[in-house]
PDB file of C-alpha atoms in Angstrom:
ATOM      1  CA  MET A   1       0.020   0.025  -0.014  1.00 40.00           C
ATOM      2  CA  GLY A   2       2.890   2.607   0.776  1.00 39.00           C
ATOM      3  CA  ARG A   3       4.698   1.751  -2.466  1.00 37.00           C
ATOM      4  CA  ALA A   4       1.707   2.092  -4.614  1.00 37.00           C
ATOM      5  CA  THR A   5       1.137   5.674  -3.048  1.00 30.00           C
ATOM      6  CA  LEU A   6       4.718   6.697  -3.742  1.00 30.00           C
ATOM      7  CA  ALA A   7       4.592   5.545  -7.334  1.00 30.00           C
ATOM      8  CA  ASN A   8       1.528   7.793  -7.830  1.00 34.00           C
ATOM      9  CA  ILE A   9       3.353  11.025  -6.818  1.00 27.00           C
ATOM     10  CA  LYS A  10       6.152  10.822  -9.377  1.00 33.00           C
ATOM     11  CA  GLY A  11       6.484  14.079 -11.561  1.00 35.00           C
ATOM     12  CA  LYS A  12       4.988  16.375  -9.015  1.00 34.00           C
ATOM     13  CA  GLY A  13       6.681  19.592  -7.644  1.00 33.00           C
ATOM     14  CA  PHE A  14       9.260  19.141  -4.919  1.00 30.00           C
ATOM     15  CA  SER A  15       7.472  21.067  -2.366  1.00 31.00           C
ATOM     16  CA  GLU A  16       4.302  19.216  -2.829  1.00 34.00           C
ATOM     17  CA  LEU A  17       6.186  16.021  -3.027  1.00 31.00           C
ATOM     18  CA  ALA A  18       8.090  16.931   0.319  1.00 34.00           C
ATOM     19  CA  LYS A  19       4.601  17.402   1.969  1.00 35.00           C
ATOM     20  CA  GLU A  20       3.185  14.170   0.543  1.00 38.00           C
ATOM     21  CA  VAL A  21       6.311  12.171   1.111  1.00 33.00           C
ATOM     22  CA  LYS A  22       6.162  13.111   4.729  1.00 38.00           C
ATOM     23  CA  THR A  23       2.583  12.130   4.969  1.00 41.00           C
ATOM     24  CA  ILE A  24       3.133   9.034   2.924  1.00 37.00           C
ATOM     25  CA  SER A  25       6.183   8.245   4.991  1.00 42.00           C
ATOM     26  CA  GLU A  26       4.108   8.376   8.126  1.00 47.00           C
ATOM     27  CA  ASP A  27       1.440   6.283   6.533  1.00 47.00           C
ATOM     28  CA  THR A  28       4.027   3.861   5.267  1.00 44.00           C
ATOM     29  CA  ASN A  29       5.497   3.461   8.825  1.00 48.00           C
ATOM     30  CA  LYS A  30       1.981   2.797  10.130  1.00 48.00           C
ATOM     31  CA  VAL A  31       1.399   0.280   7.428  1.00 43.00           C
ATOM     32  CA  SER A  32       4.704  -1.266   7.941  1.00 49.00           C
ATOM     33  CA  ASN A  33       4.020  -1.549  11.699  1.00 51.00           C
ATOM     34  CA  THR A  34       0.697  -2.973  10.939  1.00 50.00           C
ATOM     35  CA  ASN A  35       2.358  -5.550   8.607  1.00 50.00           C
ATOM     36  CA  LYS A  36       4.833  -6.356  11.280  1.00 49.00           C
ATOM     37  CA  ASN A  37       2.055  -6.911  13.827  1.00 51.00           C
ATOM     38  CA  ARG A  38       0.208  -9.041  11.258  1.00 51.00           C
ATOM     39  CA  ASN A  39       3.254 -11.064  10.485  1.00 53.00           C
ATOM     40  CA  THR A  40       3.971 -11.413  14.208  1.00 53.00           C
ATOM     41  CA  THR A  41       0.344 -12.442  14.777  1.00 52.00           C
ATOM     42  CA  SER A  42       0.490 -14.871  11.758  1.00 52.00           C
ATOM     43  CA  SER A  43       3.733 -16.271  13.003  1.00 53.00           C
ATOM     44  CA  ASP A  44       2.426 -16.713  16.429  1.00 57.00           C
ATOM     45  CA  SER A  45      -0.776 -18.422  15.133  1.00 55.00           C
ATOM     46  CA  SER A  46       1.278 -20.599  12.827  1.00 57.00           C
ATOM     47  CA  GLY A  47       3.544 -21.355  15.779  1.00 57.00           C
ATOM     48  CA  LYS A  48       0.734 -22.409  18.044  1.00 56.00           C
ATOM     49  CA  LYS A  49      -0.763 -24.612  15.301  1.00 55.00           C
ATOM     50  CA  ASN A  50       2.547 -26.292  14.794  1.00 58.00           C
ATOM     51  CA  ARG A  51       2.909 -26.843  18.436  1.00 57.00           C
ATOM     52  CA  ARG A  52      -0.589 -28.266  18.783  1.00 57.00           C
ATOM     53  CA  ARG A  53       0.250 -30.555  15.847  1.00 56.00           C
ATOM     54  CA  THR A  54       3.452 -31.521  17.276  1.00 52.00           C
ATOM     55  CA  ARG A  55       1.790 -32.261  20.702  1.00 55.00           C
ATOM     56  CA  LYS A  56      -0.807 -34.423  18.819  1.00 51.00           C
ATOM     57  CA  MET A  57       1.966 -36.373  17.139  1.00 55.00           C
ATOM     58  CA  MET A  58       3.828 -36.814  20.299  1.00 58.00           C
ATOM     59  CA  MET A  59       0.829 -37.964  22.318  1.00 58.00           C
ATOM     60  CA  PRO A  60       0.842 -41.679  22.666  1.00 60.00           C
ATOM     61  CA  THR A  61      -1.778 -43.662  20.877  1.00 65.00           C
ATOM     62  CA  ALA A  62      -4.303 -45.190  23.425  1.00 68.00           C
ATOM     63  CA  VAL A  63      -3.901 -49.089  23.389  1.00 77.00           C
ATOM     64  CA  VAL A  64      -7.259 -50.871  23.623  1.00 85.00           C
ATOM     65  CA  VAL A  65      -6.797 -54.034  25.771  1.00 91.00           C
ATOM     66  CA  SER A  66      -9.461 -56.779  25.132  1.00 96.00           C
ATOM     67  CA  PRO A  67     -11.357 -58.128  28.154  1.00 97.00           C
ATOM     68  CA  VAL A  68      -9.683 -61.514  27.598  1.00 98.00           C
ATOM     69  CA  GLN A  69      -6.219 -59.906  27.494  1.00 97.00           C
ATOM     70  CA  ARG A  70      -7.021 -58.090  30.656  1.00 98.00           C
ATOM     71  CA  LEU A  71      -8.033 -61.437  32.204  1.00 98.00           C
ATOM     72  CA  TYR A  72      -4.815 -63.129  31.210  1.00 98.00           C
ATOM     73  CA  ASP A  73      -2.714 -60.146  32.507  1.00 98.00           C
ATOM     74  CA  THR A  74      -4.671 -60.296  35.907  1.00 98.00           C
ATOM     75  CA  CYS A  75      -4.190 -64.139  36.185  1.00 98.00           C
ATOM     76  CA  LYS A  76      -0.465 -63.637  35.635  1.00 97.00           C
ATOM     77  CA  ASP A  77      -0.378 -61.202  38.414  1.00 98.00           C
ATOM     78  CA  VAL A  78      -2.646 -63.009  40.806  1.00 98.00           C
ATOM     79  CA  PHE A  79      -1.076 -66.468  40.333  1.00 98.00           C
ATOM     80  CA  ALA A  80       2.558 -65.198  40.212  1.00 96.00           C
ATOM     81  CA  LEU A  81       3.338 -67.211  43.261  1.00 94.00           C
ATOM     82  CA  SER A  82       0.975 -70.064  42.487  1.00 90.00           C
ATOM     83  CA  GLY A  83       1.699 -73.548  43.684  1.00 94.00           C
ATOM     84  CA  THR A  84      -0.169 -76.568  45.106  1.00 96.00           C
ATOM     85  CA  GLY A  85      -2.113 -75.455  48.122  1.00 96.00           C
ATOM     86  CA  ILE A  86      -1.051 -71.798  47.765  1.00 96.00           C
ATOM     87  CA  VAL A  87      -4.069 -69.385  47.841  1.00 97.00           C
ATOM     88  CA  PRO A  88      -3.650 -65.866  46.606  1.00 97.00           C
ATOM     89  CA  ASN A  89      -4.399 -63.212  49.256  1.00 97.00           C
ATOM     90  CA  ARG A  90      -7.868 -61.659  49.440  1.00 97.00           C
ATOM     91  CA  ASP A  91      -7.154 -58.469  47.480  1.00 98.00           C
ATOM     92  CA  LYS A  92      -5.829 -60.605  44.656  1.00 98.00           C
ATOM     93  CA  ILE A  93      -8.867 -62.875  44.724  1.00 98.00           C
ATOM     94  CA  GLU A  94     -11.256 -59.804  44.549  1.00 98.00           C
ATOM     95  CA  GLN A  95      -9.068 -58.334  41.743  1.00 98.00           C
ATOM     96  CA  LEU A  96      -9.526 -61.519  39.567  1.00 99.00           C
ATOM     97  CA  ARG A  97     -13.152 -61.909  40.482  1.00 98.00           C
ATOM     98  CA  ALA A  98     -13.908 -58.280  39.402  1.00 98.00           C
ATOM     99  CA  VAL A  99     -12.309 -58.931  36.006  1.00 98.00           C
ATOM    100  CA  LEU A 100     -14.224 -62.205  35.577  1.00 99.00           C
ATOM    101  CA  ASP A 101     -17.529 -60.670  36.588  1.00 98.00           C
ATOM    102  CA  LYS A 102     -17.264 -58.233  33.560  1.00 98.00           C
ATOM    103  CA  ILE A 103     -16.500 -60.925  31.018  1.00 98.00           C
ATOM    104  CA  LEU A 104     -19.256 -61.367  28.404  1.00 98.00           C
ATOM    105  CA  PRO A 105     -19.668 -64.244  25.950  1.00 98.00           C
ATOM    106  CA  GLU A 106     -18.618 -62.264  22.998  1.00 97.00           C
ATOM    107  CA  ASP A 107     -15.424 -61.271  24.951  1.00 98.00           C
ATOM    108  CA  VAL A 108     -14.161 -64.847  24.446  1.00 98.00           C
ATOM    109  CA  GLY A 109     -15.825 -65.639  21.069  1.00 98.00           C
ATOM    110  CA  VAL A 110     -18.707 -67.766  22.379  1.00 98.00           C
ATOM    111  CA  THR A 111     -22.351 -67.607  21.361  1.00 97.00           C
ATOM    112  CA  PRO A 112     -25.302 -69.888  22.164  1.00 97.00           C
ATOM    113  CA  LYS A 113     -25.808 -70.360  18.310  1.00 96.00           C
ATOM    114  CA  MET A 114     -22.561 -72.494  18.156  1.00 97.00           C
ATOM    115  CA  PRO A 115     -23.423 -76.097  17.125  1.00 95.00           C
ATOM    116  CA  PHE A 116     -22.068 -77.718  20.353  1.00 94.00           C
ATOM    117  CA  PHE A 117     -24.784 -76.016  22.415  1.00 96.00           C
ATOM    118  CA  LYS A 118     -27.600 -77.769  20.437  1.00 94.00           C
ATOM    119  CA  ARG A 119     -29.788 -80.335  22.309  1.00 90.00           C
ATOM    120  CA  GLN A 120     -28.582 -83.896  21.619  1.00 84.00           C
ATOM    121  CA  VAL A 121     -31.112 -86.672  21.492  1.00 80.00           C
ATOM    122  CA  THR A 122     -29.210 -89.568  19.816  1.00 73.00           C
ATOM    123  CA  GLN A 123     -26.469 -89.975  22.465  1.00 76.00           C
ATOM    124  CA  PRO A 124     -26.845 -91.533  25.952  1.00 80.00           C
ATOM    125  CA  ALA A 125     -24.689 -88.742  27.490  1.00 87.00           C
ATOM    126  CA  PRO A 126     -24.587 -85.259  25.897  1.00 94.00           C
ATOM    127  CA  THR A 127     -21.137 -84.308  24.626  1.00 95.00           C
ATOM    128  CA  ILE A 128     -19.392 -81.548  26.492  1.00 97.00           C
ATOM    129  CA  THR A 129     -17.098 -79.299  24.457  1.00 98.00           C
ATOM    130  CA  TYR A 130     -13.899 -77.746  25.909  1.00 98.00           C
ATOM    131  CA  LEU A 131     -12.439 -74.644  24.405  1.00 98.00           C
ATOM    132  CA  HIS A 132      -8.768 -74.496  25.508  1.00 98.00           C
ATOM    133  CA  ILE A 133      -7.717 -70.882  25.741  1.00 98.00           C
ATOM    134  CA  LEU A 134      -4.338 -70.982  27.465  1.00 96.00           C
ATOM    135  CA  GLN A 135      -2.296 -72.960  30.038  1.00 96.00           C
ATOM    136  CA  CYS A 136       1.045 -72.241  31.679  1.00 96.00           C
ATOM    137  CA  GLU A 137       2.830 -73.467  34.772  1.00 96.00           C
ATOM    138  CA  LYS A 138       0.919 -71.122  37.051  1.00 97.00           C
ATOM    139  CA  PHE A 139      -2.683 -71.215  35.739  1.00 98.00           C
ATOM    140  CA  SER A 140      -5.042 -72.261  33.010  1.00 98.00           C
ATOM    141  CA  MET A 141      -8.037 -70.804  31.141  1.00 98.00           C
ATOM    142  CA  GLY A 142     -10.701 -72.648  29.267  1.00 98.00           C
ATOM    143  CA  ILE A 143     -14.418 -72.816  28.501  1.00 98.00           C
ATOM    144  CA  PHE A 144     -16.766 -75.661  29.097  1.00 98.00           C
ATOM    145  CA  CYS A 145     -19.679 -75.679  26.576  1.00 98.00           C
ATOM    146  CA  LEU A 146     -22.687 -77.755  27.794  1.00 98.00           C
ATOM    147  CA  PRO A 147     -25.732 -78.549  25.796  1.00 97.00           C
ATOM    148  CA  PRO A 148     -29.181 -79.043  27.683  1.00 96.00           C
ATOM    149  CA  SER A 149     -28.731 -81.816  30.260  1.00 95.00           C
ATOM    150  CA  GLY A 150     -25.016 -81.947  29.848  1.00 96.00           C
ATOM    151  CA  VAL A 151     -23.204 -83.017  32.990  1.00 96.00           C
ATOM    152  CA  ILE A 152     -19.670 -82.512  34.248  1.00 96.00           C
ATOM    153  CA  PRO A 153     -19.540 -85.252  36.995  1.00 96.00           C
ATOM    154  CA  LEU A 154     -18.435 -84.705  40.513  1.00 97.00           C
ATOM    155  CA  HIS A 155     -14.665 -84.104  40.553  1.00 97.00           C
ATOM    156  CA  ASN A 156     -12.042 -82.461  42.684  1.00 98.00           C
ATOM    157  CA  HIS A 157      -9.258 -79.799  42.435  1.00 98.00           C
ATOM    158  CA  PRO A 158      -6.463 -80.739  44.700  1.00 97.00           C
ATOM    159  CA  GLY A 159      -4.441 -77.868  45.946  1.00 97.00           C
ATOM    160  CA  MET A 160      -6.054 -75.539  43.483  1.00 98.00           C
ATOM    161  CA  THR A 161      -7.978 -72.240  43.582  1.00 98.00           C
ATOM    162  CA  VAL A 162     -10.694 -72.309  40.809  1.00 98.00           C
ATOM    163  CA  PHE A 163     -12.744 -69.353  39.456  1.00 98.00           C
ATOM    164  CA  SER A 164     -15.853 -70.403  37.452  1.00 98.00           C
ATOM    165  CA  LYS A 165     -17.709 -67.770  35.413  1.00 99.00           C
ATOM    166  CA  LEU A 166     -21.182 -68.703  33.943  1.00 99.00           C
ATOM    167  CA  LEU A 167     -21.208 -66.868  30.651  1.00 99.00           C
ATOM    168  CA  PHE A 168     -24.796 -67.670  29.696  1.00 98.00           C
ATOM    169  CA  GLY A 169     -27.522 -70.208  30.431  1.00 98.00           C
ATOM    170  CA  THR A 170     -28.748 -71.984  33.581  1.00 99.00           C
ATOM    171  CA  VAL A 171     -26.752 -74.499  35.538  1.00 99.00           C
ATOM    172  CA  HIS A 172     -27.203 -76.470  38.650  1.00 99.00           C
ATOM    173  CA  ILE A 173     -24.054 -76.724  40.807  1.00 98.00           C
ATOM    174  CA  LYS A 174     -23.515 -79.214  43.668  1.00 98.00           C
ATOM    175  CA  SER A 175     -20.390 -79.038  45.525  1.00 98.00           C
ATOM    176  CA  TYR A 176     -18.653 -80.593  48.572  1.00 98.00           C
ATOM    177  CA  ASP A 177     -15.814 -80.183  51.090  1.00 98.00           C
ATOM    178  CA  TRP A 178     -14.311 -83.005  53.037  1.00 96.00           C
ATOM    179  CA  VAL A 179     -15.182 -83.509  56.639  1.00 93.00           C
ATOM    180  CA  VAL A 180     -11.848 -83.609  58.328  1.00 87.00           C
ATOM    181  CA  ASP A 181     -12.704 -85.002  61.740  1.00 80.00           C
ATOM    182  CA  VAL A 182     -13.831 -88.510  60.712  1.00 72.00           C
ATOM    183  CA  PRO A 183     -12.158 -91.127  62.901  1.00 62.00           C
ATOM    184  CA  PRO A 184      -9.398 -92.968  61.082  1.00 56.00           C
ATOM    185  CA  ASN A 185      -9.700 -96.604  60.005  1.00 53.00           C
ATOM    186  CA  ALA A 186     -13.460 -96.515  60.832  1.00 57.00           C
ATOM    187  CA  SER A 187     -15.607 -99.467  59.571  1.00 56.00           C
ATOM    188  CA  VAL A 188     -18.233 -98.769  57.075  1.00 60.00           C
ATOM    189  CA  VAL A 189     -21.302-100.732  57.199  1.00 59.00           C
ATOM    190  CA  VAL A 190     -23.356-100.784  54.056  1.00 60.00           C
ATOM    191  CA  ASN A 191     -25.772-103.277  55.256  1.00 54.00           C
ATOM    192  CA  PRO A 192     -25.983-105.690  58.353  1.00 49.00           C
ATOM    193  CA  SER A 193     -24.231-108.454  56.418  1.00 49.00           C
ATOM    194  CA  GLN A 194     -21.352-106.484  55.021  1.00 52.00           C
ATOM    195  CA  THR A 195     -18.504-104.673  56.765  1.00 50.00           C
ATOM    196  CA  VAL A 196     -15.670-102.953  54.987  1.00 49.00           C
ATOM    197  CA  GLN A 197     -12.463-102.564  57.155  1.00 45.00           C
ATOM    198  CA  HIS A 198     -10.836-100.086  54.600  1.00 44.00           C
ATOM    199  CA  PRO A 199     -13.675 -97.959  53.504  1.00 52.00           C
ATOM    200  CA  GLU A 200     -13.699 -96.790  49.850  1.00 84.00           C
ATOM    201  CA  VAL A 201     -16.092 -93.955  50.835  1.00 88.00           C
ATOM    202  CA  ARG A 202     -15.391 -90.744  52.627  1.00 91.00           C
ATOM    203  CA  LEU A 203     -17.627 -88.197  54.369  1.00 93.00           C
ATOM    204  CA  ALA A 204     -18.088 -84.907  52.767  1.00 96.00           C
ATOM    205  CA  GLU A 205     -20.262 -81.765  53.498  1.00 96.00           C
ATOM    206  CA  VAL A 206     -22.534 -80.091  51.047  1.00 97.00           C
ATOM    207  CA  LYS A 207     -21.358 -76.525  50.335  1.00 97.00           C
ATOM    208  CA  VAL A 208     -23.518 -75.497  47.448  1.00 97.00           C
ATOM    209  CA  ASP A 209     -26.558 -77.022  46.008  1.00 97.00           C
ATOM    210  CA  SER A 210     -28.285 -74.265  43.871  1.00 97.00           C
ATOM    211  CA  TYR A 211     -29.225 -73.187  40.343  1.00 98.00           C
ATOM    212  CA  PHE A 212     -27.470 -70.324  38.811  1.00 98.00           C
ATOM    213  CA  THR A 213     -28.502 -68.232  35.760  1.00 98.00           C
ATOM    214  CA  ALA A 214     -26.261 -65.803  33.917  1.00 98.00           C
ATOM    215  CA  PRO A 215     -25.539 -63.002  34.638  1.00 97.00           C
ATOM    216  CA  CYS A 216     -24.350 -63.978  38.151  1.00 97.00           C
ATOM    217  CA  ASN A 217     -21.311 -63.540  40.309  1.00 96.00           C
ATOM    218  CA  THR A 218     -18.157 -65.726  39.709  1.00 98.00           C
ATOM    219  CA  SER A 219     -17.942 -68.856  41.922  1.00 97.00           C
ATOM    220  CA  ILE A 220     -14.662 -69.473  43.646  1.00 98.00           C
ATOM    221  CA  LEU A 221     -13.432 -72.721  45.369  1.00 98.00           C
ATOM    222  CA  TYR A 222     -10.304 -73.222  47.245  1.00 98.00           C
ATOM    223  CA  PRO A 223      -7.989 -76.158  48.189  1.00 97.00           C
ATOM    224  CA  ALA A 224      -9.784 -76.966  51.468  1.00 94.00           C
ATOM    225  CA  ASP A 225     -13.118 -75.094  51.293  1.00 95.00           C
ATOM    226  CA  GLY A 226     -15.596 -73.392  49.098  1.00 95.00           C
ATOM    227  CA  GLY A 227     -16.776 -76.662  47.552  1.00 96.00           C
ATOM    228  CA  ASN A 228     -13.509 -78.069  46.041  1.00 97.00           C
ATOM    229  CA  MET A 229     -15.457 -81.048  44.641  1.00 98.00           C
ATOM    230  CA  HIS A 230     -18.217 -79.979  42.321  1.00 98.00           C
ATOM    231  CA  CYS A 231     -20.640 -81.124  39.774  1.00 98.00           C
ATOM    232  CA  PHE A 232     -22.260 -79.173  36.920  1.00 98.00           C
ATOM    233  CA  THR A 233     -25.674 -80.085  35.353  1.00 98.00           C
ATOM    234  CA  ALA A 234     -26.895 -77.879  32.500  1.00 98.00           C
ATOM    235  CA  VAL A 235     -30.579 -76.882  32.747  1.00 98.00           C
ATOM    236  CA  THR A 236     -30.236 -75.019  29.443  1.00 98.00           C
ATOM    237  CA  ALA A 237     -27.380 -74.709  27.101  1.00 98.00           C
ATOM    238  CA  CYS A 238     -24.699 -72.847  28.949  1.00 98.00           C
ATOM    239  CA  ALA A 239     -20.972 -72.019  28.864  1.00 99.00           C
ATOM    240  CA  VAL A 240     -18.556 -71.894  31.944  1.00 99.00           C
ATOM    241  CA  LEU A 241     -15.265 -70.052  31.790  1.00 99.00           C
ATOM    242  CA  ASP A 242     -12.897 -71.673  34.202  1.00 98.00           C
ATOM    243  CA  VAL A 243      -9.651 -70.267  35.529  1.00 99.00           C
ATOM    244  CA  LEU A 244      -7.505 -72.759  37.611  1.00 98.00           C
ATOM    245  CA  GLY A 245      -4.544 -71.802  39.643  1.00 98.00           C
ATOM    246  CA  PRO A 246      -2.443 -73.913  39.506  1.00 98.00           C
ATOM    247  CA  PRO A 247      -3.631 -76.107  36.742  1.00 97.00           C
ATOM    248  CA  TYR A 248      -3.968 -79.948  36.909  1.00 97.00           C
ATOM    249  CA  SER A 249      -0.577 -81.738  36.825  1.00 96.00           C
ATOM    250  CA  ASP A 250      -0.048 -85.332  37.610  1.00 95.00           C
ATOM    251  CA  PRO A 251       3.689 -85.089  38.203  1.00 95.00           C
ATOM    252  CA  ASP A 252       2.857 -82.322  40.805  1.00 94.00           C
ATOM    253  CA  GLY A 253       0.091 -84.400  42.490  1.00 94.00           C
ATOM    254  CA  ARG A 254      -2.745 -82.519  41.120  1.00 96.00           C
ATOM    255  CA  HIS A 255      -4.614 -85.325  39.526  1.00 96.00           C
ATOM    256  CA  CYS A 256      -8.325 -84.922  38.787  1.00 96.00           C
ATOM    257  CA  THR A 257     -10.413 -87.584  40.591  1.00 96.00           C
ATOM    258  CA  TYR A 258     -13.995 -88.255  39.930  1.00 96.00           C
ATOM    259  CA  TYR A 259     -16.565 -89.364  42.642  1.00 97.00           C
ATOM    260  CA  LEU A 260     -19.941 -90.960  43.153  1.00 95.00           C
ATOM    261  CA  ASP A 261     -21.939 -89.413  45.906  1.00 95.00           C
ATOM    262  CA  TYR A 262     -24.304 -91.325  48.266  1.00 94.00           C
ATOM    263  CA  PRO A 263     -26.830 -90.113  50.864  1.00 94.00           C
ATOM    264  CA  PHE A 264     -25.380 -89.977  54.380  1.00 92.00           C
ATOM    265  CA  THR A 265     -28.056 -92.630  55.531  1.00 88.00           C
ATOM    266  CA  LYS A 266     -26.755 -95.216  53.024  1.00 88.00           C
ATOM    267  CA  PHE A 267     -23.679 -96.103  55.244  1.00 83.00           C
ATOM    268  CA  SER A 268     -23.015 -96.316  58.844  1.00 78.00           C
ATOM    269  CA  VAL A 269     -19.568 -95.522  60.032  1.00 74.00           C
ATOM    270  CA  ASP A 270     -18.240 -96.403  63.653  1.00 69.00           C
ATOM    271  CA  GLY A 271     -17.828 -93.240  65.679  1.00 70.00           C
ATOM    272  CA  VAL A 272     -19.403 -90.930  63.072  1.00 80.00           C
ATOM    273  CA  THR A 273     -22.589 -89.180  64.016  1.00 79.00           C
ATOM    274  CA  VAL A 274     -24.506 -86.290  62.346  1.00 83.00           C
ATOM    275  CA  PRO A 275     -27.376 -84.460  63.965  1.00 84.00           C
ATOM    276  CA  GLU A 276     -30.748 -85.466  62.236  1.00 86.00           C
ATOM    277  CA  GLU A 277     -31.254 -82.059  60.754  1.00 86.00           C
ATOM    278  CA  GLU A 278     -27.721 -82.193  59.287  1.00 88.00           C
ATOM    279  CA  LYS A 279     -27.908 -85.558  57.495  1.00 90.00           C
ATOM    280  CA  ASP A 280     -29.257 -84.125  54.188  1.00 91.00           C
ATOM    281  CA  LYS A 281     -26.183 -81.707  54.279  1.00 95.00           C
ATOM    282  CA  HIS A 282     -23.682 -84.578  54.283  1.00 95.00           C
ATOM    283  CA  ALA A 283     -22.938 -87.399  51.828  1.00 95.00           C
ATOM    284  CA  TRP A 284     -20.438 -90.100  51.250  1.00 94.00           C
ATOM    285  CA  LEU A 285     -18.130 -89.869  48.339  1.00 95.00           C
ATOM    286  CA  GLN A 286     -16.537 -92.780  46.447  1.00 94.00           C
ATOM    287  CA  GLU A 287     -13.815 -92.673  43.917  1.00 95.00           C
ATOM    288  CA  ARG A 288     -14.814 -93.798  40.509  1.00 92.00           C
ATOM    289  CA  GLU A 289     -12.944 -94.804  37.315  1.00 84.00           C
ATOM    290  CA  ASN A 290     -15.606 -95.731  34.824  1.00 78.00           C
ATOM    291  CA  LEU A 291     -16.814 -92.408  33.356  1.00 85.00           C
ATOM    292  CA  GLU A 292     -19.299 -93.800  30.728  1.00 82.00           C
ATOM    293  CA  ASP A 293     -21.453 -90.743  31.405  1.00 81.00           C
ATOM    294  CA  LEU A 294     -18.782 -88.206  30.429  1.00 90.00           C
ATOM    295  CA  VAL A 295     -17.906 -87.510  26.798  1.00 91.00           C
ATOM    296  CA  VAL A 296     -15.644 -84.420  26.310  1.00 94.00           C
ATOM    297  CA  ASP A 297     -14.502 -83.162  22.847  1.00 95.00           C
ATOM    298  CA  GLY A 298     -11.921 -80.407  22.255  1.00 96.00           C
ATOM    299  CA  ALA A 299     -12.489 -77.601  19.936  1.00 96.00           C
ATOM    300  CA  PRO A 300     -10.334 -74.593  18.894  1.00 96.00           C
ATOM    301  CA  TYR A 301     -10.738 -71.399  20.816  1.00 97.00           C
ATOM    302  CA  THR A 302     -11.867 -68.607  18.381  1.00 96.00           C
ATOM    303  CA  GLY A 303     -11.953 -65.634  20.546  1.00 96.00           C
ATOM    304  CA  PRO A 304      -9.660 -62.600  20.574  1.00 96.00           C
ATOM    305  CA  GLU A 305      -5.978 -63.349  20.489  1.00 95.00           C
ATOM    306  CA  ILE A 306      -3.905 -63.363  23.790  1.00 96.00           C
ATOM    307  CA  VAL A 307      -0.455 -61.930  23.848  1.00 94.00           C
ATOM    308  CA  GLU A 308       1.570 -63.724  26.411  1.00 92.00           C
ATOM    309  CA  ASN A 309       4.254 -61.360  27.817  1.00 83.00           C
TER     310      ASN A 309
END
């Protein structure tokens, strides 16, 4: 703007030019200062934009952790000192329970529409499907898929802490703990004509005998209490996410044993008495080997990938 004005006064008299030049010079200085201010403002604005852009580029991208990855990470922490008979402290137990309580079927790639949840009418025992997620020395993760009427027979978890999360469906759970004050070497009388000096049955107390429908709280059992021996019976198709710490291991003495249960009144044991009102809360358990009523198939886990770290 200043230069254009100066160009317009060429050829005029000196006196007039001097006056105009003075005026133009003042105007030019004003314009120059204005341009400087504009340049400064523009520079500041550009700098702020660049700084904002730089900050955005420098800000770390948020990492989305899948629920099953969070479960793995929590298990790794909770069972860091895992071993036979070692129970995590209460805070750790609650930490893992809270994570499991939030797990949904879709978080582990399970839906009731999967073929192994269909009702089976041609087989004597409905087939149970096991989806193996992960196992390490400290813990294991897997999903039991039960069609309607599917049964996981009564079995134990020696020296283990177990979390069971019902993902969907309705299941009946019955669990026991051993009664520890039974006299040793007591004779078991099945009927008046039969006495067994080395009994194959052992007295247990009922801890849980209830129906559960998802969504519900995660169930927890411990090495010596909480219903270490349990049986699952599917009322509807259902899926159970199991976390075991530590996992089964024959070399480490953690062998899975199956049992039959009998009413307390079926046997009479020397020195063992139970109040009449407590008899239905006790049962005799007998180890079993023939599992004709249990058929388990394995299937691949198709849920989100877990990064082991």
